[in-house]
Coordinates of C-alpha atoms and ligand atoms in Angstrom, one line a residue:
X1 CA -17.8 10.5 -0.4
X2 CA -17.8 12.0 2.6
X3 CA -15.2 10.7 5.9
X4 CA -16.6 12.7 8.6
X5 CA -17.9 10.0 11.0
X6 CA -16.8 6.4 9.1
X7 CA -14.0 4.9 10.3
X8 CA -11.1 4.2 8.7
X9 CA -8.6 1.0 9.5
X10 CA -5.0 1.9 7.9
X11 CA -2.0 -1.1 8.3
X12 CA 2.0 0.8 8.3
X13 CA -0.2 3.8 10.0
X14 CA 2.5 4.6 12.8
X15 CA 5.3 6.0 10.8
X16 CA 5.8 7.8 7.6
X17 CA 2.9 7.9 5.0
X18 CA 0.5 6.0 6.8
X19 CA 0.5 8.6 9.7
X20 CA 0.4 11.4 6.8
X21 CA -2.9 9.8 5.7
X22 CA -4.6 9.0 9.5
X23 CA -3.6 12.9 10.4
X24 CA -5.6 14.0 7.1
X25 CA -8.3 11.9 8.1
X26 CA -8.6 13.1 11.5
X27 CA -8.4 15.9 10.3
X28 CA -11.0 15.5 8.3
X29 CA -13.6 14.3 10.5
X30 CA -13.1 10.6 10.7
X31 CA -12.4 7.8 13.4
X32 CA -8.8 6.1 12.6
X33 CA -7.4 2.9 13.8
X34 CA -3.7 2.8 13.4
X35 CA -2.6 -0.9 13.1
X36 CA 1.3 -1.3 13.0
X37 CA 3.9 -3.3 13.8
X38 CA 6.1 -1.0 15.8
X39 CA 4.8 -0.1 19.3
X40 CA 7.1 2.5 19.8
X41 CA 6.0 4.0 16.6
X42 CA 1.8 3.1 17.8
X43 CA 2.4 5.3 21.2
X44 CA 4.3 8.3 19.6
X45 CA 1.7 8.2 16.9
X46 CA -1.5 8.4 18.8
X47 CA 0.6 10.8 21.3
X48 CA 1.2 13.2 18.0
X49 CA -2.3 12.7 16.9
X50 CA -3.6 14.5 20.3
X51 CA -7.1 13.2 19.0
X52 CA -8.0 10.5 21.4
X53 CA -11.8 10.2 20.8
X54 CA -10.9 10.0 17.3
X55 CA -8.0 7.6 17.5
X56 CA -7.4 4.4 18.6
X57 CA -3.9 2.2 17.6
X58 CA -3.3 -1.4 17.8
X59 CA 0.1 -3.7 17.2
X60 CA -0.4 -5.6 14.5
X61 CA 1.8 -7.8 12.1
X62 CA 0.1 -7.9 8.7
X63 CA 1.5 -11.0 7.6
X64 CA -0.3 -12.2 11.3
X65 CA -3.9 -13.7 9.5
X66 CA -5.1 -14.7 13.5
X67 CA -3.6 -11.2 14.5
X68 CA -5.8 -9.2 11.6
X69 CA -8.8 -10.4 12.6
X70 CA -7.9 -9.6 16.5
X71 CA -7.7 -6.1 15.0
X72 CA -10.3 -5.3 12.8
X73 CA -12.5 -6.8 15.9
X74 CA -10.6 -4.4 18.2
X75 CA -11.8 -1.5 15.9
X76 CA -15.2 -2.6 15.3
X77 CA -15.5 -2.9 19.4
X78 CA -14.1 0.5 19.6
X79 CA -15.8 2.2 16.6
X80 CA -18.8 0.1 15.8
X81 CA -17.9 -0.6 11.9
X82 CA -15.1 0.0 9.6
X83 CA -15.9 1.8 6.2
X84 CA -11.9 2.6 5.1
X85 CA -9.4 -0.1 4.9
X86 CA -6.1 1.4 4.0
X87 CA -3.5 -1.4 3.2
X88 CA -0.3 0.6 3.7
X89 CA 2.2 -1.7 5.6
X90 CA 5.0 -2.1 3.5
X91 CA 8.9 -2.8 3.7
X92 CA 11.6 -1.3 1.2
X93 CA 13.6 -4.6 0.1
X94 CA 16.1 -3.8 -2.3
X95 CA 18.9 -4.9 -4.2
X96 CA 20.2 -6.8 -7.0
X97 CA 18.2 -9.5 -8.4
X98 CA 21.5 -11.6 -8.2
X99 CA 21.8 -11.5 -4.7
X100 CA 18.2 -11.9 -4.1
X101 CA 17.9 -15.3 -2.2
X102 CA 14.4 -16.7 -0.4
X103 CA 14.5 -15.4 2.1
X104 CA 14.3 -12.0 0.8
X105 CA 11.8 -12.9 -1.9
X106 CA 9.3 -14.0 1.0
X107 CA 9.6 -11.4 3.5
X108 CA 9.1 -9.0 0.4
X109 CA 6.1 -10.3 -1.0
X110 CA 4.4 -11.6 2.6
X111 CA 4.3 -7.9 3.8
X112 CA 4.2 -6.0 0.9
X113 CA 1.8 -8.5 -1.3
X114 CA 0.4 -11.2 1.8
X115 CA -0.4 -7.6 4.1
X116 CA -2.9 -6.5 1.6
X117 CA -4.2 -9.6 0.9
X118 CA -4.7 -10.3 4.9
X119 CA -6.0 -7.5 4.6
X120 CA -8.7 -7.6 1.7
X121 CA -9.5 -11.1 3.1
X122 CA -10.1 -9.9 6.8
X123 CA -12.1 -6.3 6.2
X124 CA -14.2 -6.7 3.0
X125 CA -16.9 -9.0 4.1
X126 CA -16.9 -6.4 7.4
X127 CA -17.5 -3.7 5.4
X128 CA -20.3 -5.8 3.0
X129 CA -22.3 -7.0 6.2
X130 CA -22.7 -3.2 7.6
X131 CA -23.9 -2.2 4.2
X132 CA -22.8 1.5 4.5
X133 CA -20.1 1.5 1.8
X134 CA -16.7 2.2 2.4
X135 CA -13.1 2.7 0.7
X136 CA -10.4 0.2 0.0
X137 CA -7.1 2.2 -0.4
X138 CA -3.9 0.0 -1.3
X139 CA -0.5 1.5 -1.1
X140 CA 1.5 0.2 -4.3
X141 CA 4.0 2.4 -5.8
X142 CA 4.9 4.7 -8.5
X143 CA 7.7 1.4 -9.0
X144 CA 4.5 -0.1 -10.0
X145 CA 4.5 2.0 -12.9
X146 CA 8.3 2.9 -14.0
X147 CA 10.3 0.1 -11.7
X148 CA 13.4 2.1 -9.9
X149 CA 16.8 0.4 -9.9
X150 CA 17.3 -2.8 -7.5
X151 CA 13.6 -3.7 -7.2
X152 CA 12.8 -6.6 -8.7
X153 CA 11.0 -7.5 -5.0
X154 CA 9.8 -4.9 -4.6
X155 CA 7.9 -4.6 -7.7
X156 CA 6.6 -7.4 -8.4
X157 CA 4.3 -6.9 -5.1
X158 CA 3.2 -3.5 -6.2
X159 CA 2.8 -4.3 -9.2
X160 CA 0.3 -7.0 -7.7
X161 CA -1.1 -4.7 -5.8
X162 CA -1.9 -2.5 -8.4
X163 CA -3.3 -5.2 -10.3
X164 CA -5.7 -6.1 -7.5
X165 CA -7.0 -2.6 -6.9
X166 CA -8.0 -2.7 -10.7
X167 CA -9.3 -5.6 -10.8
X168 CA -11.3 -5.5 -7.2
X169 CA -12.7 -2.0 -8.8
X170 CA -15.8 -3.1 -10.6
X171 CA -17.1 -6.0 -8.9
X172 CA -16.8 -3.7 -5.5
X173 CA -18.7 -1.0 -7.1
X174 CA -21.6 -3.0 -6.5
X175 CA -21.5 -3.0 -2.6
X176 CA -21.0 0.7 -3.0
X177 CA -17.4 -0.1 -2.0
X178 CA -14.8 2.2 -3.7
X179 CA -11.2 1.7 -4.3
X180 CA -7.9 3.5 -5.2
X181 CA -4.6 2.6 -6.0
X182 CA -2.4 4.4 -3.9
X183 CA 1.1 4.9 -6.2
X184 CA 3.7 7.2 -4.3
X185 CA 7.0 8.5 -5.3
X186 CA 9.9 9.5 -3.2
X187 CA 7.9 10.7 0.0
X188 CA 10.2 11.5 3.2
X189 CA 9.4 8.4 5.9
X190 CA 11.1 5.5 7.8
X191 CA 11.1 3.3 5.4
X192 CA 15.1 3.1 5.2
X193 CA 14.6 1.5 8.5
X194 CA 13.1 -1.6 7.1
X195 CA 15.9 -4.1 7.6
X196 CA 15.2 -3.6 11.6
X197 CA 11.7 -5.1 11.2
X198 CA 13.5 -8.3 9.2
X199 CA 11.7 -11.4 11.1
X200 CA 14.8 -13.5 12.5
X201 CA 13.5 -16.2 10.5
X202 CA 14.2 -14.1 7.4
X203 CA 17.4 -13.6 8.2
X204 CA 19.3 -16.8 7.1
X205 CA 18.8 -17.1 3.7
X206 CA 19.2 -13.2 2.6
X207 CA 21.7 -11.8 0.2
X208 CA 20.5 -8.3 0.9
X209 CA 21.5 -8.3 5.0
X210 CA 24.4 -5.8 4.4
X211 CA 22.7 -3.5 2.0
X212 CA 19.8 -3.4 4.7
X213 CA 22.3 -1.9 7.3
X214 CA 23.8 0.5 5.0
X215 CA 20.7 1.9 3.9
X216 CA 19.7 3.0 7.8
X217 CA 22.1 5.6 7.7
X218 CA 21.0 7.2 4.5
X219 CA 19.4 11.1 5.6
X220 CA 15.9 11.4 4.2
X221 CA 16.3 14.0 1.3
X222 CA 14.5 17.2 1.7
X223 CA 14.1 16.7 -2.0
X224 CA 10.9 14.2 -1.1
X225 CA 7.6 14.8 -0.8
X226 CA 6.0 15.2 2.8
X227 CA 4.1 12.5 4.5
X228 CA 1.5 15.6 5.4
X229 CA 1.3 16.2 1.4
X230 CA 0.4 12.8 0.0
X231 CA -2.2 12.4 3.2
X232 CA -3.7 15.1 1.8
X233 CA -3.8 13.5 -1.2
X234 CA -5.1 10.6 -0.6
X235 CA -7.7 12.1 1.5
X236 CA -8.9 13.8 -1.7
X237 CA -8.4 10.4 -4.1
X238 CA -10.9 8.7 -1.3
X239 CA -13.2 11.8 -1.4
X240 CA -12.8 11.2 -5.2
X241 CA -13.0 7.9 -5.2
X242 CA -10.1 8.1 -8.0
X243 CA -9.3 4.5 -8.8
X244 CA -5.5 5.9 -9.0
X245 CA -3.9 8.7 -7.0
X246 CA -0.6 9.6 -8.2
X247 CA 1.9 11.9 -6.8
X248 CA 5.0 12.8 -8.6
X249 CA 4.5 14.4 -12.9
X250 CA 8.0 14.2 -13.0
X251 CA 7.2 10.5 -13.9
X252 CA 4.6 11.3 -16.3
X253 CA 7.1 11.2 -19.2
X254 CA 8.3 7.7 -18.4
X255 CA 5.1 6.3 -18.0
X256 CA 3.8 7.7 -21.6
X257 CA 7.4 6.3 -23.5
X258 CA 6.5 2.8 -21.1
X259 CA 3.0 2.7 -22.3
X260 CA 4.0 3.4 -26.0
X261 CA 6.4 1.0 -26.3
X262 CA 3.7 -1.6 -25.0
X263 CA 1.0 -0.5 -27.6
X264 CA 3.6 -0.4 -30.3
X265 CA 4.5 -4.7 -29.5
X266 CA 0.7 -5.5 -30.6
X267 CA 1.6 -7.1 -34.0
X268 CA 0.4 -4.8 -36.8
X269 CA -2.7 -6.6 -38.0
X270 CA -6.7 -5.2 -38.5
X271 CA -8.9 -6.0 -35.5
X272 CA -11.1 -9.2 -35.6
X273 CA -14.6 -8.0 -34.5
X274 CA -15.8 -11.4 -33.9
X275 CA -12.6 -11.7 -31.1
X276 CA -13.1 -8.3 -30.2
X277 CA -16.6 -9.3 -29.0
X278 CA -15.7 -12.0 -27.3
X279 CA -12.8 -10.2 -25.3
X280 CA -15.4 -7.8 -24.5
X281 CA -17.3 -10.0 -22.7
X282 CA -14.2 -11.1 -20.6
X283 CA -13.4 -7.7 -20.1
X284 CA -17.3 -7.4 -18.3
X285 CA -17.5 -8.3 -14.6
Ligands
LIG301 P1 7.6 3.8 6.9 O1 8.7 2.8 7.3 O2 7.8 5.2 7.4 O3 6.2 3.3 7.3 C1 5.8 2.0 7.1 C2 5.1 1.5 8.4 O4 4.7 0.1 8.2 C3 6.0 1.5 9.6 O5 5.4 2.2 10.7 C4 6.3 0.0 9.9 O6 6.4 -0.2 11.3 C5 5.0 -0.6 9.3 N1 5.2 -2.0 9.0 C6 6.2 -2.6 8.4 N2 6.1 -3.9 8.4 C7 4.9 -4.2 9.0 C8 4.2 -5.4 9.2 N3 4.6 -6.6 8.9 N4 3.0 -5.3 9.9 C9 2.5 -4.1 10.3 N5 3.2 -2.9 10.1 C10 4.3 -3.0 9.4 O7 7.6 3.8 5.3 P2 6.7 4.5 4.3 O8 7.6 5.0 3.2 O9 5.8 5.4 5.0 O10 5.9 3.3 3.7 C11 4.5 3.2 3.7 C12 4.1 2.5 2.4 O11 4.4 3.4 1.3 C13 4.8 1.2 2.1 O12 3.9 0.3 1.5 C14 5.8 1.6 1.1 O13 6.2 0.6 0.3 C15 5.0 2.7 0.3 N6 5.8 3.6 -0.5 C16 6.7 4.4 0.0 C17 7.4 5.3 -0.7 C18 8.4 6.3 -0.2 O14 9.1 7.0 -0.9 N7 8.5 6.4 1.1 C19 7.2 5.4 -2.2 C20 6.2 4.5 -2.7 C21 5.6 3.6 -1.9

């Protein structure tokens, strides 16, 4: 559908591929609220932006429940409604499963999994009690698809995250409410900078610490796709309202040989069309 004029609410906005999508949608005609931990970031961001009727930014800690709702209120007092949510705000934490201790596991999945949740939780019913539609966007990964090395955190939120936007799909359809599954690859964005937004209380029990520190200084490689592209892109899967909006073909072949070895495991017997109605109707929503 159409953006011009809705609103659209997008978490991880002031930095990286969350700014890539708010300056497509400005672009595009629409009202953006950038929520984001980093107020730095929130300042240079609406500064950048040079849109201020369009634009309005607010700090915000996803995993922060209290804090969400302060924020989708601040939008709705700014803008009147929210139609977009775009559940972006995510943390790279990486490294070997062996080293992976609590500490890591739960700062992982509160921001990357417990941010879209908050999220999901906060803005739906907003955007059912307006009754004008809207678009739920989640950012999940291609890792979702084809895991890359030293993510065993990381994925298993993406993967969730993925597994919500499919799931959320049908029975949102309903409410005229769309939503896409946001599934990046290598794009060029902060997100090496992680470790500094590591909560002190997330700091004790971590094996990953020193890998954290290393990883700041890694240069983002020109080799990456621009935020600016995949906003684009995701303006066009909303437009679409493409239940997945990929980036990267180069993965294309590693998807086809995952999902063939998957359909190859089903043991080789006939299908049972009594069991086959009965998955059917678990299938239906
Ligand atoms: P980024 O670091 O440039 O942007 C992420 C933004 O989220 C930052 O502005 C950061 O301050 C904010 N943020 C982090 N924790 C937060 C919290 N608790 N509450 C509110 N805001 C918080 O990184 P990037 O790459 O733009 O990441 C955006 C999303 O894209 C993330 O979900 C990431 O996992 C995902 N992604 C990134 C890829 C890449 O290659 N850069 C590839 C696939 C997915």
């Amino acid at each position: 559908g159409d953006v011009s004029g809705r609103t659209a609410f997008i978490t991880g906005g002031a930095n990286g591929i969350g700014l890539g999508i708010a300056r497509a949608l400005v672009r595009a005609g629409a009202n953006v609220v950038i929520a984001d931990i980093r107020e730095d970031a929130l300042a240079q961001a609406k500064a950048d932006l040079a849109a201020d009727a369009q634009v309005e930014t607010v700090q915000l800690d996803v995993t922060d429940r209290a804090g969400f709702a302060c924020a989708a209120d601040a939008a709705e007092a700014r803008f009147g409604k929210i139609h977009i949510l775009v559940g972006n705000a995510g943390v790279g934490v990486m490294g070997p499963v062996l080293d992976a201790r609590f500490d890591d596991w739960d700062w992982g999945m509160g921001v990357n999994l417990g941010g879209v949740i908050n999220g999901l939780v906060t803005i739906l019913p907003r955007i059912k009690a307006h009754g004008e539609g809207g678009q739920i966007v989640t950012t999940s990964s291609q890792s979702a698809l084809i895991p890359i090395g030293y993510s065993a955190i990381y994925t298993a939120a993406k993967a969730a995250v993925l597994g919500i936007s499919e799931a959320i799909r049908g029975e949102l359809a309903a409410e005229n409410i769309g939503v896409s599954a946001f599934m990046p690859g290598p794009v060029q964005s902060n997100i090496a900078h992680s470790g500094e937004l590591r909560p002190a209380e997330y700091r004790e029990d971590s094996g990953y610490r020193q890998r954290e520190e290393e990883l700041e200084q890694r240069p983002v490689s020109p080799l990456w796709m621009s935020a600016d592209e995949v906003g684009d892109r995701v303006l066009a899967g909303i437009r679409a309202n493409d239940l997945y909006i990929l980036t990267h073909p180069e993965f294309a072949a590693g998807m086809r040989t995952r999902f063939d070895a998957i359909l190859a495991s089903f043991p080789d017997e006939t299908i049972n069309q009594d069991r086959a109605k009965a998955i059917g109707f678990l299938l239906s929503n």
